[in-house]
CSV table of C-alpha atoms in Angstrom, one decimal:
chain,number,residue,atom,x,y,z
V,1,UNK,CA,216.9,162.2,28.7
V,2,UNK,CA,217.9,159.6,31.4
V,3,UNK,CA,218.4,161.8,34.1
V,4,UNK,CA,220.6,159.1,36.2
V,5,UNK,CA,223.6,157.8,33.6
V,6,UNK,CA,227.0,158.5,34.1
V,7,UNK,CA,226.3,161.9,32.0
V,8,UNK,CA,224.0,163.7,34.6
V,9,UNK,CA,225.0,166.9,34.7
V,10,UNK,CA,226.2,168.2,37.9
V,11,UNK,CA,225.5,171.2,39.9
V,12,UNK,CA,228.1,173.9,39.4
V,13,UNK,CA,229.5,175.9,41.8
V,14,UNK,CA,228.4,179.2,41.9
V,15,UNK,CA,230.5,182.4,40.2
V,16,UNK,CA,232.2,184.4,42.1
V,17,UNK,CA,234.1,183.9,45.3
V,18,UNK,CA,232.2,182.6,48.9
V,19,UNK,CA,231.5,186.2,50.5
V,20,UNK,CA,232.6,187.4,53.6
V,21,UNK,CA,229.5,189.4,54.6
V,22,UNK,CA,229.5,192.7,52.7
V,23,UNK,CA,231.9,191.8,50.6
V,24,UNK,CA,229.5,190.9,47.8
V,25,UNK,CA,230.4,187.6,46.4
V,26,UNK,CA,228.1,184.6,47.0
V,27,UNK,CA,226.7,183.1,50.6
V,28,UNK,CA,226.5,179.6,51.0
V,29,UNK,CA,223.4,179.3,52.1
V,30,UNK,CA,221.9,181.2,49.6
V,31,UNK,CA,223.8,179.3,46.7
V,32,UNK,CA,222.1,175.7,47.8
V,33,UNK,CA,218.8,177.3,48.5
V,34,UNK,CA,218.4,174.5,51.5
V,35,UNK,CA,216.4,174.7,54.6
V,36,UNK,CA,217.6,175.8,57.6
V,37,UNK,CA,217.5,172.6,59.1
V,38,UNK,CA,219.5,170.8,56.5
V,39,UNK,CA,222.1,173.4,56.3
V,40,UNK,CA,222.2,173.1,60.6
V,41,UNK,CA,222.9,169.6,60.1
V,42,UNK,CA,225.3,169.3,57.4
V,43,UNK,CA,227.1,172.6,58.4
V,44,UNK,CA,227.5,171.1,61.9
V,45,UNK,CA,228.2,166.9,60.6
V,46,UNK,CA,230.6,168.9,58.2
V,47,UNK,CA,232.8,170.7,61.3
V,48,UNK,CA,232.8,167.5,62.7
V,49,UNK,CA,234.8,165.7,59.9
V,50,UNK,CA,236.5,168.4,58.9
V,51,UNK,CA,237.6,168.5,62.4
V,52,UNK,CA,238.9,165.0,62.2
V,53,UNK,CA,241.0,164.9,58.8
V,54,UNK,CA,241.7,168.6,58.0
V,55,UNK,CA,244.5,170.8,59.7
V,56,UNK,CA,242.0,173.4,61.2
V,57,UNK,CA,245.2,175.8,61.5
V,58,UNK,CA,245.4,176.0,57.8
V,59,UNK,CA,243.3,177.8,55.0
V,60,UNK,CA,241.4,175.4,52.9
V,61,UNK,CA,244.2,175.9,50.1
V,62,UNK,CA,247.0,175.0,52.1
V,63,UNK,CA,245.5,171.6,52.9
V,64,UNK,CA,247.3,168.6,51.4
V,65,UNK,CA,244.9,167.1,48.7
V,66,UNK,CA,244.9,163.5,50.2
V,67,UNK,CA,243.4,165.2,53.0
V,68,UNK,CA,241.1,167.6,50.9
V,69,UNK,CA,240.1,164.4,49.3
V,70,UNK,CA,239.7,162.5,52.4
V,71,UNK,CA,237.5,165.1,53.3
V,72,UNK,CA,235.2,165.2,50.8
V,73,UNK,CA,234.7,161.1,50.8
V,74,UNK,CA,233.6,161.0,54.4
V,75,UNK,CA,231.4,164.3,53.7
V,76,UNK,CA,229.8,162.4,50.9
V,77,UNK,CA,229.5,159.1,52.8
V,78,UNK,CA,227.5,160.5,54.8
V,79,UNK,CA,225.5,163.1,52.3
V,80,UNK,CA,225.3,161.5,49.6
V,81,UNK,CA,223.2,164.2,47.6
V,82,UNK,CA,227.3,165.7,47.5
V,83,UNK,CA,227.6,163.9,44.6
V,84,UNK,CA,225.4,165.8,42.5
V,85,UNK,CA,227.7,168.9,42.9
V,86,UNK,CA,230.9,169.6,41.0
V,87,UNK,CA,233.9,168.9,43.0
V,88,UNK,CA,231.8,168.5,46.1
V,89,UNK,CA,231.9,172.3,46.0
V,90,UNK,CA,229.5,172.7,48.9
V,91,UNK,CA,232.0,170.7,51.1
V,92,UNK,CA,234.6,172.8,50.0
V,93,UNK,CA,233.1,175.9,51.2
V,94,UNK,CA,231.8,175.1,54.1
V,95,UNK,CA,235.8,173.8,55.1
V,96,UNK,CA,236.5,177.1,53.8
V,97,UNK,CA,234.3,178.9,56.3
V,98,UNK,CA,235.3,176.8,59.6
V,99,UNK,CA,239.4,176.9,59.0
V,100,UNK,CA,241.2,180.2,59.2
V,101,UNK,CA,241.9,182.3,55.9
């Protein structure tokens, strides 16, 4: 069990769809289980990018993928720990929270 080769298994993304409060579902916050302060910070670093690359007029779905991707690069750039979850999906949902559905 080498624990760092290209085989590491990566965190999945949680089942079920990212709740709207009450809606049952799954929070964000309580699917990574971080503290507060970390969430703060990458939550915020996260608007920021997103901000900066992603059409904040759009839903997350109706993003163009080069810009998804772009996204996700810089978000990971500068959070590296990103890269231990499937498709970045922590990224993805919190661009899903700050653009409109």
């Amino acid at each position: 069990g080498d624990q760092d080769g290209p085989g590491k298994s990566l965190i999945p993304a949680p089942s079920g769809t990212l709740s709207k409060p009450g809606m049952g579902g799954y929070t964000l916050k309580s699917a990574l289980g971080w503290e507060d302060k970390k969430y703060k910070l990458v939550q915020n670093a996260l608007h920021e990018i997103a901000k900066g690359i992603l059409d904040m007029s759009l839903p997350m779905h109706k993003q163009t993928s080069a810009a998804v991707s772009s996204f996700y690069q810089k978000a990971a750039e500068q959070f590296p720990f990103l890269h231990e979850y499937e498709n970045y999906w922590p990224a993805r949902d919190f661009a899903t929270m700050y653009l409109k559905n």
